[in-house]
Amino acid sequence: SGQKVCYGDLKRSCYKLAYFQDLSRRVGFQEARQACEIDGGALLSLESEAEQQLIENMLQNLTKSGSGISDGDFWIGLWRSGDGLATSSACPDLYQWADGSISPFRNWYTDEPSCGSEACVVMYHQPTANPGLGGPYLYQWNDDRCNMKHNFICKYGPGIFPTVPAGNTYDTSKPEDQYHVIATETGIIPNLIYVVIPTIPLLLLILVAFGTCCFQMLHKSKGRTKTSPNQSTLWISKTPRKDSSMEV
């Protein structure tokens, strides 16, 4: 399932948490990036500590929802292209945002990024893991191999409300209305409605054909000559005779 979060203010961004409890459905970095772009957004870029805190609050609410949410890191849109200087001290400066943002904000876990073959970045979300040297593996960033399978977070430009109907407003002055959460299926899986609607004409055709067949069979059965009671019992003798072989 996924979570889409939109502020009530058109000047603010919207977000979508794409969480897959089924590990086999989690995706690599490029697949996550493509899924966000197809959905009209981009993999999450973070421009400030305040935006980082917002995402942390969203993840905390997801964990507290009682829906069985467990460990699972989230891809964000930070990555490094090419292998040049990947192991040098300049490596941290090679990371860039997939949506073109030039934000210098970073929230690396201790001793990250480790660079080398790890060129794509996740936000840690491992609430059941024992803390490491940098504390709990929650919300800080880690570079990972781009083909690893994780959840992901999409970000939508101001004014884009993927799931909130037009005309809905939310009071951002109230803590409980700071953002409005709507649970949806992620963009990777087609919405069920797009599968059902095209099949309606075929279902109607099958129904009409079945009804026509039943009508014809019923009509034919009425036209047949019913067998008279006398005819149906001709094989039974009217005067039963004793069978000598049955006498004792």
PDB file of C-alpha atoms in Angstrom:
ATOM      1  CA  SER A   1       0.000   0.000   0.000  1.00  0.00           C
ATOM      2  CA  GLY A   2       1.028   3.594  -0.253  1.00  0.00           C
ATOM      3  CA  GLN A   3       0.409   6.851   1.527  1.00  0.00           C
ATOM      4  CA  LYS A   4      -0.168  10.166  -0.219  1.00  0.00           C
ATOM      5  CA  VAL A   5       0.136  13.283   1.863  1.00  0.00           C
ATOM      6  CA  CYS A   6      -0.927  16.732   0.714  1.00  0.00           C
ATOM      7  CA  TYR A   7      -0.950  19.998   2.574  1.00  0.00           C
ATOM      8  CA  GLY A   8      -4.075  22.104   2.347  1.00  0.00           C
ATOM      9  CA  ASP A   9      -1.939  24.886   0.915  1.00  0.00           C
ATOM     10  CA  LEU A  10      -1.416  24.846  -2.866  1.00  0.00           C
ATOM     11  CA  LYS A  11       2.036  26.376  -2.352  1.00  0.00           C
ATOM     12  CA  ARG A  12       3.345  23.285  -0.592  1.00  0.00           C
ATOM     13  CA  SER A  13       4.519  19.955  -1.972  1.00  0.00           C
ATOM     14  CA  CYS A  14       2.716  16.614  -1.770  1.00  0.00           C
ATOM     15  CA  TYR A  15       4.330  13.315  -0.883  1.00  0.00           C
ATOM     16  CA  LYS A  16       3.676   9.634  -1.322  1.00  0.00           C
ATOM     17  CA  LEU A  17       5.080   6.827   0.795  1.00  0.00           C
ATOM     18  CA  ALA A  18       5.213   3.659  -1.288  1.00  0.00           C
ATOM     19  CA  TYR A  19       5.523   0.864   1.242  1.00  0.00           C
ATOM     20  CA  PHE A  20       5.419  -2.834   0.289  1.00  0.00           C
ATOM     21  CA  GLN A  21       4.982  -5.322   3.121  1.00  0.00           C
ATOM     22  CA  ASP A  22       5.595  -8.083   0.567  1.00  0.00           C
ATOM     23  CA  LEU A  23       9.387  -7.993   0.155  1.00  0.00           C
ATOM     24  CA  SER A  24       9.173  -9.381  -3.377  1.00  0.00           C
ATOM     25  CA  ARG A  25       7.347  -6.236  -4.538  1.00  0.00           C
ATOM     26  CA  ARG A  26       9.995  -3.776  -3.402  1.00  0.00           C
ATOM     27  CA  VAL A  27      12.002  -2.202  -6.208  1.00  0.00           C
ATOM     28  CA  GLY A  28      15.435  -0.959  -7.247  1.00  0.00           C
ATOM     29  CA  PHE A  29      16.379   2.721  -7.421  1.00  0.00           C
ATOM     30  CA  GLN A  30      15.705   3.213 -11.136  1.00  0.00           C
ATOM     31  CA  GLU A  31      12.346   1.411 -10.917  1.00  0.00           C
ATOM     32  CA  ALA A  32      11.342   3.634  -8.006  1.00  0.00           C
ATOM     33  CA  ARG A  33      12.451   6.730  -9.898  1.00  0.00           C
ATOM     34  CA  GLN A  34      10.426   5.705 -12.955  1.00  0.00           C
ATOM     35  CA  ALA A  35       7.345   4.910 -10.856  1.00  0.00           C
ATOM     36  CA  CYS A  36       7.373   8.389  -9.312  1.00  0.00           C
ATOM     37  CA  GLU A  37       7.833  10.075 -12.697  1.00  0.00           C
ATOM     38  CA  ILE A  38       4.982   8.070 -14.265  1.00  0.00           C
ATOM     39  CA  ASP A  39       2.822   9.175 -11.334  1.00  0.00           C
ATOM     40  CA  GLY A  40       3.592  12.834 -12.047  1.00  0.00           C
ATOM     41  CA  GLY A  41       6.256  13.328  -9.391  1.00  0.00           C
ATOM     42  CA  ALA A  42       9.887  12.525  -8.661  1.00  0.00           C
ATOM     43  CA  LEU A  43      11.851  10.606  -6.080  1.00  0.00           C
ATOM     44  CA  LEU A  44      11.995  12.635  -2.891  1.00  0.00           C
ATOM     45  CA  SER A  45      14.399  15.545  -2.645  1.00  0.00           C
ATOM     46  CA  LEU A  46      14.852  17.196   0.750  1.00  0.00           C
ATOM     47  CA  GLU A  47      15.590  20.895   0.951  1.00  0.00           C
ATOM     48  CA  SER A  48      15.738  21.552   4.688  1.00  0.00           C
ATOM     49  CA  GLU A  49      15.668  20.136   8.194  1.00  0.00           C
ATOM     50  CA  ALA A  50      11.977  21.095   8.395  1.00  0.00           C
ATOM     51  CA  GLU A  51      11.144  18.966   5.342  1.00  0.00           C
ATOM     52  CA  GLN A  52      13.208  16.095   6.772  1.00  0.00           C
ATOM     53  CA  GLN A  53      11.195  16.370   9.995  1.00  0.00           C
ATOM     54  CA  LEU A  54       7.941  16.267   8.033  1.00  0.00           C
ATOM     55  CA  ILE A  55       8.940  13.000   6.356  1.00  0.00           C
ATOM     56  CA  GLU A  56       9.976  11.573   9.724  1.00  0.00           C
ATOM     57  CA  ASN A  57       6.548  12.445  11.140  1.00  0.00           C
ATOM     58  CA  MET A  58       4.873  10.728   8.191  1.00  0.00           C
ATOM     59  CA  LEU A  59       6.940   7.579   8.731  1.00  0.00           C
ATOM     60  CA  GLN A  60       6.198   7.613  12.454  1.00  0.00           C
ATOM     61  CA  ASN A  61       2.469   7.806  11.729  1.00  0.00           C
ATOM     62  CA  LEU A  62       2.847   4.947   9.260  1.00  0.00           C
ATOM     63  CA  THR A  63       4.554   2.797  11.900  1.00  0.00           C
ATOM     64  CA  LYS A  64       1.935   3.634  14.533  1.00  0.00           C
ATOM     65  CA  SER A  65      -0.986   2.882  12.216  1.00  0.00           C
ATOM     66  CA  GLY A  66      -1.256  -0.694  13.494  1.00  0.00           C
ATOM     67  CA  SER A  67      -1.304  -2.067   9.941  1.00  0.00           C
ATOM     68  CA  GLY A  68       1.680  -4.356  10.377  1.00  0.00           C
ATOM     69  CA  ILE A  69       4.254  -1.909   9.022  1.00  0.00           C
ATOM     70  CA  SER A  70       7.726  -3.270   9.732  1.00  0.00           C
ATOM     71  CA  ASP A  71      11.355  -2.628   8.798  1.00  0.00           C
ATOM     72  CA  GLY A  72      11.995  -1.393   5.295  1.00  0.00           C
ATOM     73  CA  ASP A  73      14.227   1.435   4.067  1.00  0.00           C
ATOM     74  CA  PHE A  74      12.944   4.020   1.568  1.00  0.00           C
ATOM     75  CA  TRP A  75      14.677   5.194  -1.583  1.00  0.00           C
ATOM     76  CA  ILE A  76      15.045   8.965  -1.844  1.00  0.00           C
ATOM     77  CA  GLY A  77      16.135  10.855  -4.943  1.00  0.00           C
ATOM     78  CA  LEU A  78      19.807  11.313  -4.049  1.00  0.00           C
ATOM     79  CA  TRP A  79      22.318   9.405  -6.143  1.00  0.00           C
ATOM     80  CA  ARG A  80      25.782   9.465  -7.698  1.00  0.00           C
ATOM     81  CA  SER A  81      26.457   8.727 -11.358  1.00  0.00           C
ATOM     82  CA  GLY A  82      29.726   7.362 -12.709  1.00  0.00           C
ATOM     83  CA  ASP A  83      32.603   5.661 -10.923  1.00  0.00           C
ATOM     84  CA  GLY A  84      35.069   8.536 -11.025  1.00  0.00           C
ATOM     85  CA  LEU A  85      36.464   9.535  -7.619  1.00  0.00           C
ATOM     86  CA  ALA A  86      33.966   7.151  -6.012  1.00  0.00           C
ATOM     87  CA  THR A  87      36.469   6.109  -3.356  1.00  0.00           C
ATOM     88  CA  SER A  88      38.059   9.491  -2.772  1.00  0.00           C
ATOM     89  CA  SER A  89      37.314  12.108  -0.154  1.00  0.00           C
ATOM     90  CA  ALA A  90      35.385  14.008  -2.846  1.00  0.00           C
ATOM     91  CA  CYS A  91      32.790  11.232  -3.093  1.00  0.00           C
ATOM     92  CA  PRO A  92      30.143  12.864  -0.826  1.00  0.00           C
ATOM     93  CA  ASP A  93      30.138  15.906  -3.108  1.00  0.00           C
ATOM     94  CA  LEU A  94      29.265  13.795  -6.159  1.00  0.00           C
ATOM     95  CA  TYR A  95      25.710  13.042  -5.008  1.00  0.00           C
ATOM     96  CA  GLN A  96      22.902  14.896  -6.744  1.00  0.00           C
ATOM     97  CA  TRP A  97      19.108  15.005  -6.651  1.00  0.00           C
ATOM     98  CA  ALA A  98      17.205  13.128  -9.357  1.00  0.00           C
ATOM     99  CA  ASP A  99      14.633  15.940  -9.730  1.00  0.00           C
ATOM    100  CA  GLY A 100      17.317  18.551 -10.476  1.00  0.00           C
ATOM    101  CA  SER A 101      17.181  20.190  -7.047  1.00  0.00           C
ATOM    102  CA  ILE A 102      20.426  21.833  -5.951  1.00  0.00           C
ATOM    103  CA  SER A 103      19.641  21.541  -2.246  1.00  0.00           C
ATOM    104  CA  PRO A 104      22.826  21.047  -0.188  1.00  0.00           C
ATOM    105  CA  PHE A 105      20.896  19.533   2.737  1.00  0.00           C
ATOM    106  CA  ARG A 106      22.218  16.142   3.878  1.00  0.00           C
ATOM    107  CA  ASN A 107      21.327  13.831   6.753  1.00  0.00           C
ATOM    108  CA  TRP A 108      23.886  11.024   6.516  1.00  0.00           C
ATOM    109  CA  TYR A 109      24.172   8.299   9.120  1.00  0.00           C
ATOM    110  CA  THR A 110      27.536   8.058  10.872  1.00  0.00           C
ATOM    111  CA  ASP A 111      30.373   7.071   8.482  1.00  0.00           C
ATOM    112  CA  GLU A 112      28.129   7.423   5.438  1.00  0.00           C
ATOM    113  CA  PRO A 113      28.315   7.616   2.486  1.00  0.00           C
ATOM    114  CA  SER A 114      30.621   4.654   2.145  1.00  0.00           C
ATOM    115  CA  CYS A 115      30.777   5.152  -1.650  1.00  0.00           C
ATOM    116  CA  GLY A 116      32.443   2.436  -3.698  1.00  0.00           C
ATOM    117  CA  SER A 117      29.734   0.465  -5.531  1.00  0.00           C
ATOM    118  CA  GLU A 118      26.998   2.034  -3.400  1.00  0.00           C
ATOM    119  CA  ALA A 119      25.700   4.966  -5.432  1.00  0.00           C
ATOM    120  CA  CYS A 120      22.010   5.362  -4.523  1.00  0.00           C
ATOM    121  CA  VAL A 121      20.591   6.635  -1.239  1.00  0.00           C
ATOM    122  CA  VAL A 122      17.940   5.311   1.143  1.00  0.00           C
ATOM    123  CA  MET A 123      16.396   6.784   4.250  1.00  0.00           C
ATOM    124  CA  TYR A 124      16.762   4.253   7.037  1.00  0.00           C
ATOM    125  CA  HIS A 125      13.537   2.801   8.423  1.00  0.00           C
ATOM    126  CA  GLN A 126      14.423  -0.125  10.680  1.00  0.00           C
ATOM    127  CA  PRO A 127      12.493   0.398  13.935  1.00  0.00           C
ATOM    128  CA  THR A 128      13.224  -3.131  15.228  1.00  0.00           C
ATOM    129  CA  ALA A 129      17.000  -3.030  14.589  1.00  0.00           C
ATOM    130  CA  ASN A 130      19.429  -2.521  17.442  1.00  0.00           C
ATOM    131  CA  PRO A 131      21.066   0.943  17.368  1.00  0.00           C
ATOM    132  CA  GLY A 132      24.494   1.284  15.770  1.00  0.00           C
ATOM    133  CA  LEU A 133      27.303   3.773  16.329  1.00  0.00           C
ATOM    134  CA  GLY A 134      25.142   6.551  14.933  1.00  0.00           C
ATOM    135  CA  GLY A 135      22.080   5.629  16.946  1.00  0.00           C
ATOM    136  CA  PRO A 136      18.862   3.942  15.708  1.00  0.00           C
ATOM    137  CA  TYR A 137      18.620   3.127  12.012  1.00  0.00           C
ATOM    138  CA  LEU A 138      15.768   5.555  11.558  1.00  0.00           C
ATOM    139  CA  TYR A 139      15.402   8.457   9.117  1.00  0.00           C
ATOM    140  CA  GLN A 140      19.108   9.106   8.542  1.00  0.00           C
ATOM    141  CA  TRP A 141      20.563   8.348   5.123  1.00  0.00           C
ATOM    142  CA  ASN A 142      22.693   5.544   3.794  1.00  0.00           C
ATOM    143  CA  ASP A 143      24.112   4.881   0.346  1.00  0.00           C
ATOM    144  CA  ASP A 144      23.299   1.441  -1.051  1.00  0.00           C
ATOM    145  CA  ARG A 145      23.701  -0.526  -4.269  1.00  0.00           C
ATOM    146  CA  CYS A 146      21.155   0.754  -6.787  1.00  0.00           C
ATOM    147  CA  ASN A 147      19.833  -2.719  -7.579  1.00  0.00           C
ATOM    148  CA  MET A 148      18.813  -3.423  -3.989  1.00  0.00           C
ATOM    149  CA  LYS A 149      15.063  -3.665  -3.351  1.00  0.00           C
ATOM    150  CA  HIS A 150      13.446  -1.062  -1.114  1.00  0.00           C
ATOM    151  CA  ASN A 151      10.321   1.023  -0.588  1.00  0.00           C
ATOM    152  CA  PHE A 152      10.384   4.589  -1.921  1.00  0.00           C
ATOM    153  CA  ILE A 153       9.060   8.116  -1.408  1.00  0.00           C
ATOM    154  CA  CYS A 154       7.704  10.319  -4.207  1.00  0.00           C
ATOM    155  CA  LYS A 155       7.414  14.094  -4.135  1.00  0.00           C
ATOM    156  CA  TYR A 156       4.953  16.178  -6.162  1.00  0.00           C
ATOM    157  CA  GLY A 157       5.302  19.830  -7.053  1.00  0.00           C
ATOM    158  CA  PRO A 158       3.210  22.519  -5.327  1.00  0.00           C
ATOM    159  CA  GLY A 159      -0.404  22.515  -6.443  1.00  0.00           C
ATOM    160  CA  ILE A 160      -0.402  18.827  -7.468  1.00  0.00           C
ATOM    161  CA  PHE A 161      -2.863  16.780  -5.406  1.00  0.00           C
ATOM    162  CA  PRO A 162      -2.725  13.176  -6.696  1.00  0.00           C
ATOM    163  CA  THR A 163      -5.628  11.859  -4.629  1.00  0.00           C
ATOM    164  CA  VAL A 164      -7.385  14.767  -2.907  1.00  0.00           C
ATOM    165  CA  PRO A 165     -10.663  15.742  -4.668  1.00  0.00           C
ATOM    166  CA  ALA A 166     -10.938  19.322  -5.872  1.00  0.00           C
ATOM    167  CA  GLY A 167     -12.521  21.660  -3.386  1.00  0.00           C
ATOM    168  CA  ASN A 168     -11.292  19.848  -0.270  1.00  0.00           C
ATOM    169  CA  THR A 169      -9.576  22.105   2.223  1.00  0.00           C
ATOM    170  CA  TYR A 170      -7.668  21.312   5.387  1.00  0.00           C
ATOM    171  CA  ASP A 171      -7.012  23.495   8.398  1.00  0.00           C
ATOM    172  CA  THR A 172      -3.225  23.463   8.803  1.00  0.00           C
ATOM    173  CA  SER A 173      -3.521  25.403  12.066  1.00  0.00           C
ATOM    174  CA  LYS A 174      -4.778  22.236  13.768  1.00  0.00           C
ATOM    175  CA  PRO A 175      -2.155  19.571  14.564  1.00  0.00           C
ATOM    176  CA  GLU A 176      -4.433  16.751  13.407  1.00  0.00           C
ATOM    177  CA  ASP A 177      -5.007  18.552  10.094  1.00  0.00           C
ATOM    178  CA  GLN A 178      -1.374  19.422   9.454  1.00  0.00           C
ATOM    179  CA  TYR A 179      -1.522  17.001   6.570  1.00  0.00           C
ATOM    180  CA  HIS A 180      -4.221  14.784   5.144  1.00  0.00           C
ATOM    181  CA  VAL A 181      -3.335  11.127   4.638  1.00  0.00           C
ATOM    182  CA  ILE A 182      -5.003   8.958   2.016  1.00  0.00           C
ATOM    183  CA  ALA A 183      -4.106   5.306   1.605  1.00  0.00           C
ATOM    184  CA  THR A 184      -3.793   4.212  -2.027  1.00  0.00           C
ATOM    185  CA  GLU A 185      -2.191   1.494  -4.118  1.00  0.00           C
ATOM    186  CA  THR A 186       1.154   2.543  -5.509  1.00  0.00           C
ATOM    187  CA  GLY A 187       1.545   3.707  -9.086  1.00  0.00           C
ATOM    188  CA  ILE A 188       3.353   0.530 -10.106  1.00  0.00           C
ATOM    189  CA  ILE A 189       0.189  -1.552  -9.804  1.00  0.00           C
ATOM    190  CA  PRO A 190      -2.702  -0.470 -12.086  1.00  0.00           C
ATOM    191  CA  ASN A 191      -5.798   0.631 -10.241  1.00  0.00           C
ATOM    192  CA  LEU A 192      -8.457  -2.070 -10.179  1.00  0.00           C
ATOM    193  CA  ILE A 193     -10.989   0.201 -11.862  1.00  0.00           C
ATOM    194  CA  TYR A 194      -8.891   0.318 -15.021  1.00  0.00           C
ATOM    195  CA  VAL A 195      -8.984  -3.463 -15.174  1.00  0.00           C
ATOM    196  CA  VAL A 196     -12.696  -3.912 -14.455  1.00  0.00           C
ATOM    197  CA  ILE A 197     -14.198  -1.204 -16.688  1.00  0.00           C
ATOM    198  CA  PRO A 198     -12.817  -2.546 -20.026  1.00  0.00           C
ATOM    199  CA  THR A 199     -14.266  -5.993 -19.239  1.00  0.00           C
ATOM    200  CA  ILE A 200     -17.861  -4.759 -18.782  1.00  0.00           C
ATOM    201  CA  PRO A 201     -18.827  -4.979 -22.523  1.00  0.00           C
ATOM    202  CA  LEU A 202     -17.463  -8.528 -22.689  1.00  0.00           C
ATOM    203  CA  LEU A 203     -19.405  -9.523 -19.572  1.00  0.00           C
ATOM    204  CA  LEU A 204     -22.609  -8.048 -21.031  1.00  0.00           C
ATOM    205  CA  LEU A 205     -22.071  -9.950 -24.295  1.00  0.00           C
ATOM    206  CA  ILE A 206     -21.585 -13.215 -22.403  1.00  0.00           C
ATOM    207  CA  LEU A 207     -24.726 -12.531 -20.361  1.00  0.00           C
ATOM    208  CA  VAL A 208     -26.834 -11.873 -23.493  1.00  0.00           C
ATOM    209  CA  ALA A 209     -25.526 -15.015 -25.205  1.00  0.00           C
ATOM    210  CA  PHE A 210     -26.259 -17.104 -22.131  1.00  0.00           C
ATOM    211  CA  GLY A 211     -29.798 -15.690 -21.878  1.00  0.00           C
ATOM    212  CA  THR A 212     -30.491 -16.373 -25.566  1.00  0.00           C
ATOM    213  CA  CYS A 213     -29.272 -19.953 -25.248  1.00  0.00           C
ATOM    214  CA  CYS A 214     -31.476 -20.573 -22.213  1.00  0.00           C
ATOM    215  CA  PHE A 215     -34.522 -19.105 -23.987  1.00  0.00           C
ATOM    216  CA  GLN A 216     -34.025 -21.336 -27.037  1.00  0.00           C
ATOM    217  CA  MET A 217     -33.657 -24.457 -24.904  1.00  0.00           C
ATOM    218  CA  LEU A 218     -36.803 -23.598 -22.958  1.00  0.00           C
ATOM    219  CA  HIS A 219     -38.761 -22.962 -26.170  1.00  0.00           C
ATOM    220  CA  LYS A 220     -37.737 -26.318 -27.669  1.00  0.00           C
ATOM    221  CA  SER A 221     -38.630 -28.214 -24.525  1.00  0.00           C
ATOM    222  CA  LYS A 222     -42.187 -26.824 -24.618  1.00  0.00           C
ATOM    223  CA  GLY A 223     -42.661 -27.950 -28.255  1.00  0.00           C
ATOM    224  CA  ARG A 224     -41.959 -31.564 -27.578  1.00  0.00           C
ATOM    225  CA  THR A 225     -44.874 -34.062 -27.285  1.00  0.00           C
ATOM    226  CA  LYS A 226     -45.258 -35.222 -23.758  1.00  0.00           C
ATOM    227  CA  THR A 227     -45.334 -38.945 -23.228  1.00  0.00           C
ATOM    228  CA  SER A 228     -48.772 -40.171 -22.036  1.00  0.00           C
ATOM    229  CA  PRO A 229     -48.989 -42.028 -18.746  1.00  0.00           C
ATOM    230  CA  ASN A 230     -50.211 -45.165 -20.598  1.00  0.00           C
ATOM    231  CA  GLN A 231     -47.258 -45.092 -22.993  1.00  0.00           C
ATOM    232  CA  SER A 232     -44.796 -44.665 -20.211  1.00  0.00           C
ATOM    233  CA  THR A 233     -46.036 -47.827 -18.484  1.00  0.00           C
ATOM    234  CA  LEU A 234     -46.468 -50.183 -21.463  1.00  0.00           C
ATOM    235  CA  TRP A 235     -43.556 -52.279 -20.347  1.00  0.00           C
ATOM    236  CA  ILE A 236     -45.367 -53.151 -17.095  1.00  0.00           C
ATOM    237  CA  SER A 237     -47.823 -56.084 -17.310  1.00  0.00           C
ATOM    238  CA  LYS A 238     -51.412 -55.233 -16.282  1.00  0.00           C
ATOM    239  CA  THR A 239     -52.051 -58.776 -15.048  1.00  0.00           C
ATOM    240  CA  PRO A 240     -49.063 -59.875 -13.137  1.00  0.00           C
ATOM    241  CA  ARG A 241     -48.370 -63.547 -13.547  1.00  0.00           C
ATOM    242  CA  LYS A 242     -46.679 -65.731 -11.177  1.00  0.00           C
ATOM    243  CA  ASP A 243     -43.256 -66.850 -12.101  1.00  0.00           C
ATOM    244  CA  SER A 244     -42.865 -70.482 -11.365  1.00  0.00           C
ATOM    245  CA  SER A 245     -39.218 -69.930 -10.686  1.00  0.00           C
ATOM    246  CA  MET A 246     -40.181 -67.664  -7.778  1.00  0.00           C
ATOM    247  CA  GLU A 247     -42.402 -70.268  -6.087  1.00  0.00           C
ATOM    248  CA  VAL A 248     -41.026 -71.995  -3.073  1.00  0.00           C
TER     249      VAL A 248
END
